[in-house]
Tab-separated table of C-alpha atoms in Angstrom:
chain	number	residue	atom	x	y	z
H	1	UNK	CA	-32.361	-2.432	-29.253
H	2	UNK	CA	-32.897	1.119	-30.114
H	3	UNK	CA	-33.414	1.813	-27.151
H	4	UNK	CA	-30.601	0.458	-25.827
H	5	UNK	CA	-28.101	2.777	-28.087
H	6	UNK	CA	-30.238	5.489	-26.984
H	7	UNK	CA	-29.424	4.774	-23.530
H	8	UNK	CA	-25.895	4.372	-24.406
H	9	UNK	CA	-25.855	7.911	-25.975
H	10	UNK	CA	-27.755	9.167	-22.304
H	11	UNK	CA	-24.968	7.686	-20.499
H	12	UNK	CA	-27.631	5.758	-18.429
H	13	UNK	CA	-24.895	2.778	-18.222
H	14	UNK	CA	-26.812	1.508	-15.021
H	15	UNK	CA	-30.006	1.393	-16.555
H	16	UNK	CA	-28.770	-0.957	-19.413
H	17	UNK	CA	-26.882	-3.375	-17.201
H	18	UNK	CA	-30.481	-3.680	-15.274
H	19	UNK	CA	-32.649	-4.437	-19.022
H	20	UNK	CA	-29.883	-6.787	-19.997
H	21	UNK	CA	-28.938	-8.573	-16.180
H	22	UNK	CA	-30.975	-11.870	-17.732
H	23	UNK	CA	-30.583	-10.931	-21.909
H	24	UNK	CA	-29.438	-14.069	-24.356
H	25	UNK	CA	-29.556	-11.621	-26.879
H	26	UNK	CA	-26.027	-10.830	-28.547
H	27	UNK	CA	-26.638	-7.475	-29.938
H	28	UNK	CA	-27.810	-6.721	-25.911
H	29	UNK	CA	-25.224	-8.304	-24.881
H	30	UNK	CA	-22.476	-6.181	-26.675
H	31	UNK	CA	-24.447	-3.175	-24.825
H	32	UNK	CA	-23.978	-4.609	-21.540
H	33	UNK	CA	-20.372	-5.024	-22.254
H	34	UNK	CA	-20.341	-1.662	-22.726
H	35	UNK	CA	-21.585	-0.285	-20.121
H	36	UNK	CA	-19.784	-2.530	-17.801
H	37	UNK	CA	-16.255	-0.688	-19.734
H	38	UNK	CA	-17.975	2.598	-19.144
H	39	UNK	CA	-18.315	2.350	-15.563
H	40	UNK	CA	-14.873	1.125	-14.752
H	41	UNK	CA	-16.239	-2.863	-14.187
H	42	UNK	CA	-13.260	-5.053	-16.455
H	43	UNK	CA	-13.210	-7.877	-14.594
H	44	UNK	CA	-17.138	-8.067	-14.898
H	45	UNK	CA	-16.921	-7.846	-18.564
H	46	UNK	CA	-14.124	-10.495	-18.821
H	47	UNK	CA	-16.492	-12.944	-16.656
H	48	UNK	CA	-19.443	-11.867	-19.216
H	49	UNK	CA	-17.160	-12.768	-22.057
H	50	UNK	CA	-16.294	-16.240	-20.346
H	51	UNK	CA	-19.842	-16.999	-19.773
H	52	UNK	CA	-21.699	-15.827	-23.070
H	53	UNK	CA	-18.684	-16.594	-25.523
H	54	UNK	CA	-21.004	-18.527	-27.711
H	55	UNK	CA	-23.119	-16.157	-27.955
H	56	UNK	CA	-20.934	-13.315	-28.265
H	57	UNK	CA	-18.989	-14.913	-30.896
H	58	UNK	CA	-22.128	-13.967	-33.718
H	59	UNK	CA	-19.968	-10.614	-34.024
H	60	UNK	CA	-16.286	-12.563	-34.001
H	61	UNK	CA	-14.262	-9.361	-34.732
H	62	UNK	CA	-15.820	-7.129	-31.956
H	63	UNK	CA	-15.703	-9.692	-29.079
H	64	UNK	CA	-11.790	-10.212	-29.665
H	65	UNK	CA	-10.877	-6.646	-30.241
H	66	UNK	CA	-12.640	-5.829	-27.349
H	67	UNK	CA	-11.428	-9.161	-25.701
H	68	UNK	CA	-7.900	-8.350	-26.349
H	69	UNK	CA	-8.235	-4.499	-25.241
H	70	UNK	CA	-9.804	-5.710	-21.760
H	71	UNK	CA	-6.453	-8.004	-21.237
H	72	UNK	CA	-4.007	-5.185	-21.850
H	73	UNK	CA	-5.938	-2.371	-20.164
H	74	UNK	CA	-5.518	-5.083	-17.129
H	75	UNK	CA	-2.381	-6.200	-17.759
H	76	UNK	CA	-2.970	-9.528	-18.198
H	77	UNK	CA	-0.408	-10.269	-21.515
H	78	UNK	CA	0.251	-14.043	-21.228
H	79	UNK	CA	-3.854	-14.289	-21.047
H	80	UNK	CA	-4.399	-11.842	-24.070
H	81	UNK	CA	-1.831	-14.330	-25.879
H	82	UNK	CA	-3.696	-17.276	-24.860
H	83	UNK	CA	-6.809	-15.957	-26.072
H	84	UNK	CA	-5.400	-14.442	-28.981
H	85	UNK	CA	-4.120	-18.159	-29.953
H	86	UNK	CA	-8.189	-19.575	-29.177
H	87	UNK	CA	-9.312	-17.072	-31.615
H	88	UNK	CA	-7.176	-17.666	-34.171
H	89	UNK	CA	-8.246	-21.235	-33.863
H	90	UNK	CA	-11.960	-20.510	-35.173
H	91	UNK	CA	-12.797	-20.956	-38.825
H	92	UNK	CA	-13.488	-17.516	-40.454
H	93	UNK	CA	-14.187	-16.359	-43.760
H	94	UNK	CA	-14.544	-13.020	-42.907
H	95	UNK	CA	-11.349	-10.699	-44.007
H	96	UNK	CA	-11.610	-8.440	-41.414
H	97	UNK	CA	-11.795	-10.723	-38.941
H	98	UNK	CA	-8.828	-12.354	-40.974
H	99	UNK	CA	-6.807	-8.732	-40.568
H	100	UNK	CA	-7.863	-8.144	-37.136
H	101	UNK	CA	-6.518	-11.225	-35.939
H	102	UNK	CA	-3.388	-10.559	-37.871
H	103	UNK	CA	-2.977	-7.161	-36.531
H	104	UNK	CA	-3.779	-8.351	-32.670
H	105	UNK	CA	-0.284	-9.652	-31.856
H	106	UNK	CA	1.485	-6.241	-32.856
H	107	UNK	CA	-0.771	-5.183	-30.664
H	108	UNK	CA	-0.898	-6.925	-27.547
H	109	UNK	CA	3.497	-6.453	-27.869
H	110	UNK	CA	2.941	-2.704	-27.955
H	111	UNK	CA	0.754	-2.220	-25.366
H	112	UNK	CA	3.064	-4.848	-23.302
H	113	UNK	CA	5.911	-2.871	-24.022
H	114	UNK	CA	4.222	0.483	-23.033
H	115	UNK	CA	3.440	-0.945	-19.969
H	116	UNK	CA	7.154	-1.995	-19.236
H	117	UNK	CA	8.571	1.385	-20.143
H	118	UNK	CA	5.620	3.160	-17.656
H	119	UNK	CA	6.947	0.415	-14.929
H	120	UNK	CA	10.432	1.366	-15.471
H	121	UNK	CA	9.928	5.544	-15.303
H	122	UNK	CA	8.714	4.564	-12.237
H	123	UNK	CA	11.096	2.417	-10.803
H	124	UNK	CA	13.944	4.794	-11.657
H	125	UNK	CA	12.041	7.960	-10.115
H	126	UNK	CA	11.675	6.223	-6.898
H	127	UNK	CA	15.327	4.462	-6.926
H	128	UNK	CA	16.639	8.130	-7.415
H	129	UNK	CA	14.338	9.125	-4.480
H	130	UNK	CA	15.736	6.225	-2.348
H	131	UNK	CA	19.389	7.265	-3.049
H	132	UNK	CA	18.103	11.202	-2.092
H	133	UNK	CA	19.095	13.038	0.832
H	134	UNK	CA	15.529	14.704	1.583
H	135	UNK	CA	13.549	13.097	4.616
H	136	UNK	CA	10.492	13.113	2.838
H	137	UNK	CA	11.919	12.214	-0.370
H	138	UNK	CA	12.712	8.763	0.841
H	139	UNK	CA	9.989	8.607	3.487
H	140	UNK	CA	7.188	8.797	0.396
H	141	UNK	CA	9.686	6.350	-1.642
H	142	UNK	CA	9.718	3.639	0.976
H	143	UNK	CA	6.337	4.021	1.127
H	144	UNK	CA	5.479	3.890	-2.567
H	145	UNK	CA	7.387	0.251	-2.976
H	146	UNK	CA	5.613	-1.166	-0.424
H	147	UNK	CA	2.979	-2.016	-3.056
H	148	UNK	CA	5.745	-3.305	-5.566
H	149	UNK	CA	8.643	-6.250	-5.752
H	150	UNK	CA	10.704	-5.573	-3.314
H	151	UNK	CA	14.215	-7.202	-5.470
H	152	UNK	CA	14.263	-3.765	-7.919
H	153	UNK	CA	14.765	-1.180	-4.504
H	154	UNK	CA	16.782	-3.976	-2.424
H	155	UNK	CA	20.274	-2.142	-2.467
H	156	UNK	CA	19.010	1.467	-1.593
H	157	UNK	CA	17.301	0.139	1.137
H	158	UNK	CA	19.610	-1.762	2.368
H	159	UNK	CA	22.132	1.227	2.051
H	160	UNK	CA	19.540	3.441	4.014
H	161	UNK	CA	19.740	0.644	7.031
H	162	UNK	CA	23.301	1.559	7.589
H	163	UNK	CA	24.581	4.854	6.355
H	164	UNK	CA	21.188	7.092	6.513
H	165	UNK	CA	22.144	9.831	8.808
H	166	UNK	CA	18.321	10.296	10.523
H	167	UNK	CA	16.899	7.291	12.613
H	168	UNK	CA	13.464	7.368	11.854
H	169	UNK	CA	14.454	7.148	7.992
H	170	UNK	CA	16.631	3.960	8.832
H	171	UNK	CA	13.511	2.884	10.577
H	172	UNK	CA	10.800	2.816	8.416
H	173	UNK	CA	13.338	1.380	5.734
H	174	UNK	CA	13.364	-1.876	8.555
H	175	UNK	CA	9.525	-1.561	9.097
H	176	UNK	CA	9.258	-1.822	4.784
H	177	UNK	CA	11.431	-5.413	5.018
H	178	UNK	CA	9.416	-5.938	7.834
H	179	UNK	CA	6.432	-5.979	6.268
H	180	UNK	CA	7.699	-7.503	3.226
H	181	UNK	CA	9.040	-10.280	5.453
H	182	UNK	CA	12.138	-10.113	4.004
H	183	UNK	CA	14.030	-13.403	5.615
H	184	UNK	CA	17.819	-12.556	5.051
H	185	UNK	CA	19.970	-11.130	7.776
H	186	UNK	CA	20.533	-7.213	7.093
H	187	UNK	CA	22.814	-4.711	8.741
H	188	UNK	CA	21.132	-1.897	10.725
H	189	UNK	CA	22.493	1.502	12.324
H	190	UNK	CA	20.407	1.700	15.601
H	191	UNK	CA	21.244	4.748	17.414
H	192	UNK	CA	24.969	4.650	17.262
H	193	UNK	CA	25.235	0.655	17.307
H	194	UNK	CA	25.575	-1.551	14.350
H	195	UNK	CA	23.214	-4.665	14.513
H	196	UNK	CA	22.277	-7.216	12.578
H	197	UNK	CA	18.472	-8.654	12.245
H	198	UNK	CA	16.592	-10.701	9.957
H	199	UNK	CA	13.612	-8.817	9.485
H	200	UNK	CA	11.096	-11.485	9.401
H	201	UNK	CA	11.648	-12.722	12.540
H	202	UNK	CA	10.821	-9.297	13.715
H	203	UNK	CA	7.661	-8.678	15.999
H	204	UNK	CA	5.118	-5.752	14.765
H	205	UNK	CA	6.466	-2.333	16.659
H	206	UNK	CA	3.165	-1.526	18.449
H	207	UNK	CA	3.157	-3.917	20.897
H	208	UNK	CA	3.962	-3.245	24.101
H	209	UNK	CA	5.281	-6.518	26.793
H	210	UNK	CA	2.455	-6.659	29.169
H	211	UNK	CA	0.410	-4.203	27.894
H	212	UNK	CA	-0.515	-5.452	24.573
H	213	UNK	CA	-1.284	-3.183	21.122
H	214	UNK	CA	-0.915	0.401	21.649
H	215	UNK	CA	-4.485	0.958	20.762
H	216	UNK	CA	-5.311	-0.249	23.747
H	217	UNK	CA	-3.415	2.559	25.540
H	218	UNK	CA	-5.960	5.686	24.594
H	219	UNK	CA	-8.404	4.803	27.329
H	220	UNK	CA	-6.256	4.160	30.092
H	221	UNK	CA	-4.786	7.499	28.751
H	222	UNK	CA	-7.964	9.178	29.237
H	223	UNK	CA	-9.066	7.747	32.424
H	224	UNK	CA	-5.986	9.051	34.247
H	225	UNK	CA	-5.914	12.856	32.323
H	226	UNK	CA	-9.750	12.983	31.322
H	227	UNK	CA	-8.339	15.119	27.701
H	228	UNK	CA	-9.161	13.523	24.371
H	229	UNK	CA	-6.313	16.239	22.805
H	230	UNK	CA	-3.533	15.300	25.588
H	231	UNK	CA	-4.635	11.557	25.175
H	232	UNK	CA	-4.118	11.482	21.380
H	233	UNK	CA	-0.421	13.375	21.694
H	234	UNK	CA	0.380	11.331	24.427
H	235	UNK	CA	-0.337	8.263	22.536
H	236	UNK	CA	1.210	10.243	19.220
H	237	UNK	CA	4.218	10.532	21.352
H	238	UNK	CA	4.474	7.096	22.418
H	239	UNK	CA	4.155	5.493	18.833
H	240	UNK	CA	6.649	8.173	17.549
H	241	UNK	CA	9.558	6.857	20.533
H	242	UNK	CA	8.426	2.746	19.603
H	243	UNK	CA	9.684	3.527	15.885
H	244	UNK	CA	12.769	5.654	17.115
H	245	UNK	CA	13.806	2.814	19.398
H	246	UNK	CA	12.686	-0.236	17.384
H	247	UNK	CA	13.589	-2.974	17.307
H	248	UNK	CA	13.685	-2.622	20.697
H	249	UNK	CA	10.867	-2.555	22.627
H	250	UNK	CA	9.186	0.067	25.440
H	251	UNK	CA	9.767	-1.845	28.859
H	252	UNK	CA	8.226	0.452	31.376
H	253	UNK	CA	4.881	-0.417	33.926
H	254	UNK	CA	1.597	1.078	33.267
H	255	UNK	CA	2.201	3.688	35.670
H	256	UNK	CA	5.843	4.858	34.561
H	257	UNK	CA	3.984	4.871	30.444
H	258	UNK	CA	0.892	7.131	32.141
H	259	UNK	CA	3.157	9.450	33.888
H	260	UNK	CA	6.340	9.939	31.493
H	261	UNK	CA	4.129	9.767	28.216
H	262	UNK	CA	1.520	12.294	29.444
H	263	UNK	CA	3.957	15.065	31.433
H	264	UNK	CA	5.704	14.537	27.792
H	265	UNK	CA	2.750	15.399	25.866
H	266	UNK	CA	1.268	18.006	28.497
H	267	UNK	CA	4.409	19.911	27.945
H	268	UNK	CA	4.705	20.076	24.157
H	269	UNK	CA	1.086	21.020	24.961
H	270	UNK	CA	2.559	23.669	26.927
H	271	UNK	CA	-0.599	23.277	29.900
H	272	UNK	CA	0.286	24.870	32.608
H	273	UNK	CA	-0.960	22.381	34.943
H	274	UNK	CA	1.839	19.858	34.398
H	275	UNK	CA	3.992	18.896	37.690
H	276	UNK	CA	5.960	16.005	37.223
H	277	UNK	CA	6.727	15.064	41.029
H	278	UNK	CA	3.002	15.329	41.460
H	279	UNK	CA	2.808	12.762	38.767
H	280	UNK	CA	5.491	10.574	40.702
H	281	UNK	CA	3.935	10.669	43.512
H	282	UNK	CA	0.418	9.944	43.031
H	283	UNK	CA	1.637	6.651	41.103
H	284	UNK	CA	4.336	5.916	43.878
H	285	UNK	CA	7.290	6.240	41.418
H	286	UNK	CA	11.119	7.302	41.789
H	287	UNK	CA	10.927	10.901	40.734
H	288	UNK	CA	14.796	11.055	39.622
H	289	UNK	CA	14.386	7.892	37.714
H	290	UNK	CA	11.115	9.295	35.599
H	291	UNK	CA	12.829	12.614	34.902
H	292	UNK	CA	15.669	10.891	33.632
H	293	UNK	CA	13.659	8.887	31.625
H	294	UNK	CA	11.570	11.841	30.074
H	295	UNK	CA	14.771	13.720	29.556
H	296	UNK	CA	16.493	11.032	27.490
H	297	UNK	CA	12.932	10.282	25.108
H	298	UNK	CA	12.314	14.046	24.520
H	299	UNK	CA	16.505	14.045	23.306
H	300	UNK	CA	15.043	10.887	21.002
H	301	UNK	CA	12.278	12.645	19.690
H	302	UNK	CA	14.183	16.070	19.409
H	303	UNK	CA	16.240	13.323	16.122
H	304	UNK	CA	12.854	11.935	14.900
């Protein structure tokens, strides 16, 4: 066991979970635990614990302080009770297994509580960010509770729907409920129109009638313009006016998407080769109708 420790002390944590993969051994078994902590792998140690309890249970003390830590470093407070209440349970004679375990409930409670108070700093810094005036302010806020309950941000959100001045703000805030599949019927400024939607019962905003997912765009893209860089801005272009419209939809013909989305992105590529009646032409469309069309998306995107 030596050994082991000496390992330990190298830092050779991979080394000692391959001597100890098949080990009955408690003593190598502690080690294995450790190096599974030292390497980030919790949930491995908690299924290690599970499966060797018996055996791990020769050293009572160190399995449930390290038992216990595992829980709250994972946040996982109604199991570190539960276990708590097995190990109390066990006959002991040992007193400091007998002060441990009566020093383990403080301690799961503070570490639940620290938790709580880190939850709610962060809660508060990105309702304050939701309720800010700064684009990317709220942009990175909606964002960031996309991974958290969606009840604690509800009212900012729904407040950006319908009073935030910029549309692509309002926008992603729908997208977020969206995505949460949020099923009651919300308010929503669209352009200068307010709608009502239930977000769940919203399609995805890529998708294009006829056409299918805008990923499937790029190569017809690059077939008509053979240029990967005007491809990718014409396709950049076209996802930015499908969130500045949404929920609406793009309802144009494969032709009328090749010839407004690429003069578009030729031109904020500034190429010199860029005629747009040559464009209307060649794909047989009316060239007072695409210029139109081209003028009112560029006014869209001139807001996003």
């Amino acid at each position: 066991m030596d050994s082991l420790k000496t390992l330990m002390d190298k830092k050779q944590y991979d080394l000692v979970l391959k001597l100890t993969e098949n080990s009955q051994d408690s003593l190598a078994l502690f080690y294995r635990l450790s190096a599974m902590l030292a390497t980030g792998r919790s949930e491995d140690a908690l299924k290690l614990i599970k499966d060797k309890r018996q055996i791990l249970l020769s050293k009572p003390a160190i399995l449930m302080k390290i038992h216990i830590e595992i829980l709250c470093l994972l946040g996982k407070f109604d199991e570190a009770y539960s276990e708590l209440r097995y190990y109390q349970e066990l006959p002991y004679e040992n007193q400091e297994t007998e002060e441990l375990l009566n020093h383990l409930p403080k301690y799961i409670r503070e570490e639940e509580i620290k938790v709580y108070k880190r939850q709610e700093v962060g809660q508060d810094e990105l309702r304050k960010k939701l309720l800010s005036k700064n684009d990317v302010d709220v942009l990175s806020a909606l964002d960031a509770v996309r991974g958290q309950s969606l009840e604690s941000f509800l009212l900012p959100i729904l407040n950006i729907l319908k009073t935030y001045p910029k549309q692509l703000v309002r926008t992603f805030a729908l997208l977020l409920l969206v995505a949460k599949k949020y099923d009651k019927k919300v308010e929503f400024l669209h352009e200068d129109q307010l709608i009502e939607v239930v977000p769940s019962e919203l399609d995805e905003p890529f998708i294009i009638p006829g056409l299918g997912n805008i990923d499937d765009l790029s190569s017809l893209f690059q077939n008509e313009y053979h240029d990967p860089s005007l491809s990718q801005n014409a396709i950049n272009v076209l996802s930015s006016y499908m969130v500045y419209i949404y929920p609406n939809k793009v309802n144009y013909s494969k032709e009328q998407l090749l010839v407004i989305f690429g003069y578009i992105a030729k031109d904020l590529l500034q190429s010199k080769d860029n005629d747009l009646d040559k464009l209307c032409e060649k794909h047989g469309l009316d060239k007072q109708e695409i210029r139109e069309e081209v003028n009112k998306i560029k006014a869209h995107l001139e807001d996003f």
